[in-house]
């Protein structure tokens, strides 16, 4: 999955410092000079990618029919609790559902979900 970032430093602070997903690589985008392509380790062997396109004025993120609704990321329950406290401390608004899912937006408006279940489980039951 690759998203757009309107501000690389802000995106890195949000995903790496607040959400604790390490930045694994950043390099110039081969398709657009001056643009960056960068990646965060979101766990379980998965990376979340970003591009920035300075000076293209792409406008704000918008949810559209047939487009991205949200990205669900599984984290261990202890990490989920810690991240919930960090979101509270940072003043990031979220919606809590079923006691195990936090829905919130990143700095560019993309909707994220942190679910307090190990990958392959939902509400304590195996899926798939």
JSON list of C-alpha atoms in Angstrom, two decimals:
[
{"chain": "A", "resi": 1, "resn": "UNK", "atom": "CA", "xyz": [0.00, 0.00, 0.00]},
{"chain": "A", "resi": 2, "resn": "UNK", "atom": "CA", "xyz": [1.35, 3.42, -0.91]},
{"chain": "A", "resi": 3, "resn": "UNK", "atom": "CA", "xyz": [-0.10, 6.73, 0.29]},
{"chain": "A", "resi": 4, "resn": "UNK", "atom": "CA", "xyz": [0.71, 10.36, -0.41]},
{"chain": "A", "resi": 5, "resn": "UNK", "atom": "CA", "xyz": [2.46, 12.62, 2.07]},
{"chain": "A", "resi": 6, "resn": "UNK", "atom": "CA", "xyz": [2.23, 16.39, 1.87]},
{"chain": "A", "resi": 7, "resn": "UNK", "atom": "CA", "xyz": [5.06, 16.79, 4.39]},
{"chain": "A", "resi": 8, "resn": "UNK", "atom": "CA", "xyz": [7.71, 14.09, 4.78]},
{"chain": "A", "resi": 9, "resn": "UNK", "atom": "CA", "xyz": [8.99, 15.24, 8.19]},
{"chain": "A", "resi": 10, "resn": "UNK", "atom": "CA", "xyz": [5.45, 15.42, 9.64]},
{"chain": "A", "resi": 11, "resn": "UNK", "atom": "CA", "xyz": [4.61, 11.97, 8.24]},
{"chain": "A", "resi": 12, "resn": "UNK", "atom": "CA", "xyz": [7.80, 10.49, 9.71]},
{"chain": "A", "resi": 13, "resn": "UNK", "atom": "CA", "xyz": [7.05, 12.03, 13.11]},
{"chain": "A", "resi": 14, "resn": "UNK", "atom": "CA", "xyz": [3.49, 10.66, 13.07]},
{"chain": "A", "resi": 15, "resn": "UNK", "atom": "CA", "xyz": [4.24, 7.10, 11.93]},
{"chain": "A", "resi": 16, "resn": "UNK", "atom": "CA", "xyz": [7.65, 6.57, 13.52]},
{"chain": "A", "resi": 17, "resn": "UNK", "atom": "CA", "xyz": [7.46, 8.59, 16.74]},
{"chain": "A", "resi": 18, "resn": "UNK", "atom": "CA", "xyz": [3.76, 8.47, 17.59]},
{"chain": "A", "resi": 19, "resn": "UNK", "atom": "CA", "xyz": [2.75, 5.09, 16.16]},
{"chain": "A", "resi": 20, "resn": "UNK", "atom": "CA", "xyz": [6.17, 3.43, 16.66]},
{"chain": "A", "resi": 21, "resn": "UNK", "atom": "CA", "xyz": [6.44, 2.11, 13.10]},
{"chain": "A", "resi": 22, "resn": "UNK", "atom": "CA", "xyz": [10.14, 2.39, 12.20]},
{"chain": "A", "resi": 23, "resn": "UNK", "atom": "CA", "xyz": [11.16, 4.23, 9.04]},
{"chain": "A", "resi": 24, "resn": "UNK", "atom": "CA", "xyz": [13.02, 1.56, 7.07]},
{"chain": "A", "resi": 25, "resn": "UNK", "atom": "CA", "xyz": [14.10, 3.39, 3.91]},
{"chain": "A", "resi": 26, "resn": "UNK", "atom": "CA", "xyz": [13.82, 6.70, 2.10]},
{"chain": "A", "resi": 27, "resn": "UNK", "atom": "CA", "xyz": [15.13, 7.51, -1.37]},
{"chain": "A", "resi": 28, "resn": "UNK", "atom": "CA", "xyz": [14.38, 9.75, -4.33]},
{"chain": "A", "resi": 29, "resn": "UNK", "atom": "CA", "xyz": [11.37, 8.65, -6.37]},
{"chain": "A", "resi": 30, "resn": "UNK", "atom": "CA", "xyz": [12.67, 7.41, -9.74]},
{"chain": "A", "resi": 31, "resn": "UNK", "atom": "CA", "xyz": [9.56, 8.77, -11.52]},
{"chain": "A", "resi": 32, "resn": "UNK", "atom": "CA", "xyz": [9.57, 12.35, -10.21]},
{"chain": "A", "resi": 33, "resn": "UNK", "atom": "CA", "xyz": [12.79, 14.23, -9.44]},
{"chain": "A", "resi": 34, "resn": "UNK", "atom": "CA", "xyz": [12.72, 15.85, -6.00]},
{"chain": "A", "resi": 35, "resn": "UNK", "atom": "CA", "xyz": [10.06, 13.44, -4.73]},
{"chain": "A", "resi": 36, "resn": "UNK", "atom": "CA", "xyz": [10.70, 10.91, -1.98]},
{"chain": "A", "resi": 37, "resn": "UNK", "atom": "CA", "xyz": [9.61, 7.30, -1.65]},
{"chain": "A", "resi": 38, "resn": "UNK", "atom": "CA", "xyz": [9.72, 6.04, 1.93]},
{"chain": "A", "resi": 39, "resn": "UNK", "atom": "CA", "xyz": [8.59, 3.06, 3.98]},
{"chain": "A", "resi": 40, "resn": "UNK", "atom": "CA", "xyz": [7.50, 2.20, 7.52]},
{"chain": "A", "resi": 41, "resn": "UNK", "atom": "CA", "xyz": [7.63, -1.26, 9.10]},
{"chain": "A", "resi": 42, "resn": "UNK", "atom": "CA", "xyz": [4.07, -1.84, 10.36]},
{"chain": "A", "resi": 43, "resn": "UNK", "atom": "CA", "xyz": [4.87, -5.33, 11.64]},
{"chain": "A", "resi": 44, "resn": "UNK", "atom": "CA", "xyz": [4.36, -8.91, 10.49]},
{"chain": "A", "resi": 45, "resn": "UNK", "atom": "CA", "xyz": [6.69, -8.42, 7.52]},
{"chain": "A", "resi": 46, "resn": "UNK", "atom": "CA", "xyz": [4.57, -5.57, 6.09]},
{"chain": "A", "resi": 47, "resn": "UNK", "atom": "CA", "xyz": [5.63, -2.11, 4.97]},
{"chain": "A", "resi": 48, "resn": "UNK", "atom": "CA", "xyz": [3.50, 0.99, 4.44]},
{"chain": "A", "resi": 49, "resn": "UNK", "atom": "CA", "xyz": [4.88, 3.15, 1.61]},
{"chain": "A", "resi": 50, "resn": "UNK", "atom": "CA", "xyz": [4.58, 6.87, 0.96]},
{"chain": "A", "resi": 51, "resn": "UNK", "atom": "CA", "xyz": [5.35, 9.28, -1.85]},
{"chain": "A", "resi": 52, "resn": "UNK", "atom": "CA", "xyz": [5.57, 13.03, -1.66]},
{"chain": "A", "resi": 53, "resn": "UNK", "atom": "CA", "xyz": [5.14, 15.10, -4.81]},
{"chain": "A", "resi": 54, "resn": "UNK", "atom": "CA", "xyz": [6.31, 18.61, -3.99]},
{"chain": "A", "resi": 55, "resn": "UNK", "atom": "CA", "xyz": [4.99, 21.39, -6.20]},
{"chain": "A", "resi": 56, "resn": "UNK", "atom": "CA", "xyz": [2.25, 19.24, -7.79]},
{"chain": "A", "resi": 57, "resn": "UNK", "atom": "CA", "xyz": [-0.58, 20.64, -5.59]},
{"chain": "A", "resi": 58, "resn": "UNK", "atom": "CA", "xyz": [-2.40, 17.31, -5.37]},
{"chain": "A", "resi": 59, "resn": "UNK", "atom": "CA", "xyz": [-4.94, 18.64, -2.88]},
{"chain": "A", "resi": 60, "resn": "UNK", "atom": "CA", "xyz": [-6.13, 17.04, 0.35]},
{"chain": "A", "resi": 61, "resn": "UNK", "atom": "CA", "xyz": [-6.96, 13.36, 0.83]},
{"chain": "A", "resi": 62, "resn": "UNK", "atom": "CA", "xyz": [-10.56, 12.53, -0.04]},
{"chain": "A", "resi": 63, "resn": "UNK", "atom": "CA", "xyz": [-12.56, 9.35, 0.53]},
{"chain": "A", "resi": 64, "resn": "UNK", "atom": "CA", "xyz": [-14.36, 8.45, -2.66]},
{"chain": "A", "resi": 65, "resn": "UNK", "atom": "CA", "xyz": [-16.59, 5.59, -3.69]},
{"chain": "A", "resi": 66, "resn": "UNK", "atom": "CA", "xyz": [-14.32, 2.79, -4.85]},
{"chain": "A", "resi": 67, "resn": "UNK", "atom": "CA", "xyz": [-11.27, 4.38, -3.19]},
{"chain": "A", "resi": 68, "resn": "UNK", "atom": "CA", "xyz": [-9.42, 3.66, 0.01]},
{"chain": "A", "resi": 69, "resn": "UNK", "atom": "CA", "xyz": [-11.68, 3.56, 3.06]},
{"chain": "A", "resi": 70, "resn": "UNK", "atom": "CA", "xyz": [-9.12, 2.76, 5.75]},
{"chain": "A", "resi": 71, "resn": "UNK", "atom": "CA", "xyz": [-5.97, 0.79, 6.52]},
{"chain": "A", "resi": 72, "resn": "UNK", "atom": "CA", "xyz": [-6.35, -1.77, 9.32]},
{"chain": "A", "resi": 73, "resn": "UNK", "atom": "CA", "xyz": [-3.14, -2.60, 11.19]},
{"chain": "A", "resi": 74, "resn": "UNK", "atom": "CA", "xyz": [-2.98, -5.41, 13.76]},
{"chain": "A", "resi": 75, "resn": "UNK", "atom": "CA", "xyz": [-0.90, -4.77, 16.85]},
{"chain": "A", "resi": 76, "resn": "UNK", "atom": "CA", "xyz": [-0.44, -6.77, 20.03]},
{"chain": "A", "resi": 77, "resn": "UNK", "atom": "CA", "xyz": [-2.87, -5.73, 22.81]},
{"chain": "A", "resi": 78, "resn": "UNK", "atom": "CA", "xyz": [-0.09, -4.26, 24.99]},
{"chain": "A", "resi": 79, "resn": "UNK", "atom": "CA", "xyz": [1.16, -2.11, 22.13]},
{"chain": "A", "resi": 80, "resn": "UNK", "atom": "CA", "xyz": [-2.43, -1.08, 21.30]},
{"chain": "A", "resi": 81, "resn": "UNK", "atom": "CA", "xyz": [-2.92, 0.17, 24.87]},
{"chain": "A", "resi": 82, "resn": "UNK", "atom": "CA", "xyz": [0.36, 2.10, 24.73]},
{"chain": "A", "resi": 83, "resn": "UNK", "atom": "CA", "xyz": [-0.52, 3.65, 21.36]},
{"chain": "A", "resi": 84, "resn": "UNK", "atom": "CA", "xyz": [-4.00, 4.58, 22.60]},
{"chain": "A", "resi": 85, "resn": "UNK", "atom": "CA", "xyz": [-2.39, 6.51, 25.47]},
{"chain": "A", "resi": 86, "resn": "UNK", "atom": "CA", "xyz": [0.03, 8.18, 23.04]},
{"chain": "A", "resi": 87, "resn": "UNK", "atom": "CA", "xyz": [-2.87, 9.24, 20.79]},
{"chain": "A", "resi": 88, "resn": "UNK", "atom": "CA", "xyz": [-4.63, 10.66, 23.87]},
{"chain": "A", "resi": 89, "resn": "UNK", "atom": "CA", "xyz": [-1.48, 12.52, 24.96]},
{"chain": "A", "resi": 90, "resn": "UNK", "atom": "CA", "xyz": [-0.97, 13.92, 21.45]},
{"chain": "A", "resi": 91, "resn": "UNK", "atom": "CA", "xyz": [-4.61, 15.04, 21.21]},
{"chain": "A", "resi": 92, "resn": "UNK", "atom": "CA", "xyz": [-5.32, 12.90, 18.16]},
{"chain": "A", "resi": 93, "resn": "UNK", "atom": "CA", "xyz": [-9.08, 12.33, 17.97]},
{"chain": "A", "resi": 94, "resn": "UNK", "atom": "CA", "xyz": [-10.18, 8.74, 17.45]},
{"chain": "A", "resi": 95, "resn": "UNK", "atom": "CA", "xyz": [-13.24, 6.55, 17.50]},
{"chain": "A", "resi": 96, "resn": "UNK", "atom": "CA", "xyz": [-13.15, 3.45, 19.70]},
{"chain": "A", "resi": 97, "resn": "UNK", "atom": "CA", "xyz": [-15.15, 0.47, 18.43]},
{"chain": "A", "resi": 98, "resn": "UNK", "atom": "CA", "xyz": [-15.76, -2.90, 20.09]},
{"chain": "A", "resi": 99, "resn": "UNK", "atom": "CA", "xyz": [-13.12, -2.11, 22.72]},
{"chain": "A", "resi": 100, "resn": "UNK", "atom": "CA", "xyz": [-10.35, -3.26, 20.37]},
{"chain": "A", "resi": 101, "resn": "UNK", "atom": "CA", "xyz": [-10.38, -0.94, 17.33]},
{"chain": "A", "resi": 102, "resn": "UNK", "atom": "CA", "xyz": [-9.20, 2.66, 17.17]},
{"chain": "A", "resi": 103, "resn": "UNK", "atom": "CA", "xyz": [-10.11, 4.65, 14.07]},
{"chain": "A", "resi": 104, "resn": "UNK", "atom": "CA", "xyz": [-8.30, 7.93, 13.41]},
{"chain": "A", "resi": 105, "resn": "UNK", "atom": "CA", "xyz": [-6.72, 9.96, 10.62]},
{"chain": "A", "resi": 106, "resn": "UNK", "atom": "CA", "xyz": [-3.08, 10.56, 9.77]},
{"chain": "A", "resi": 107, "resn": "UNK", "atom": "CA", "xyz": [-1.84, 14.13, 9.19]},
{"chain": "A", "resi": 108, "resn": "UNK", "atom": "CA", "xyz": [-2.96, 14.00, 5.55]},
{"chain": "A", "resi": 109, "resn": "UNK", "atom": "CA", "xyz": [-6.41, 12.64, 6.37]},
{"chain": "A", "resi": 110, "resn": "UNK", "atom": "CA", "xyz": [-5.99, 8.95, 5.52]},
{"chain": "A", "resi": 111, "resn": "UNK", "atom": "CA", "xyz": [-8.12, 6.86, 7.88]},
{"chain": "A", "resi": 112, "resn": "UNK", "atom": "CA", "xyz": [-6.27, 4.25, 9.94]},
{"chain": "A", "resi": 113, "resn": "UNK", "atom": "CA", "xyz": [-7.44, 1.50, 12.25]},
{"chain": "A", "resi": 114, "resn": "UNK", "atom": "CA", "xyz": [-5.34, -0.06, 14.97]},
{"chain": "A", "resi": 115, "resn": "UNK", "atom": "CA", "xyz": [-6.85, -3.37, 16.04]},
{"chain": "A", "resi": 116, "resn": "UNK", "atom": "CA", "xyz": [-5.73, -4.97, 19.29]},
{"chain": "A", "resi": 117, "resn": "UNK", "atom": "CA", "xyz": [-5.43, -8.48, 17.92]},
{"chain": "A", "resi": 118, "resn": "UNK", "atom": "CA", "xyz": [-2.47, -10.40, 16.58]},
{"chain": "A", "resi": 119, "resn": "UNK", "atom": "CA", "xyz": [-2.40, -10.76, 12.80]},
{"chain": "A", "resi": 120, "resn": "UNK", "atom": "CA", "xyz": [-4.77, -13.57, 11.79]},
{"chain": "A", "resi": 121, "resn": "UNK", "atom": "CA", "xyz": [-7.16, -12.99, 14.69]},
{"chain": "A", "resi": 122, "resn": "UNK", "atom": "CA", "xyz": [-10.18, -10.78, 15.12]},
{"chain": "A", "resi": 123, "resn": "UNK", "atom": "CA", "xyz": [-11.87, -10.29, 18.47]},
{"chain": "A", "resi": 124, "resn": "UNK", "atom": "CA", "xyz": [-9.80, -13.18, 19.82]},
{"chain": "A", "resi": 125, "resn": "UNK", "atom": "CA", "xyz": [-10.86, -15.67, 17.13]},
{"chain": "A", "resi": 126, "resn": "UNK", "atom": "CA", "xyz": [-8.79, -17.01, 14.21]},
{"chain": "A", "resi": 127, "resn": "UNK", "atom": "CA", "xyz": [-9.78, -15.70, 10.79]},
{"chain": "A", "resi": 128, "resn": "UNK", "atom": "CA", "xyz": [-8.95, -16.97, 7.34]}
]
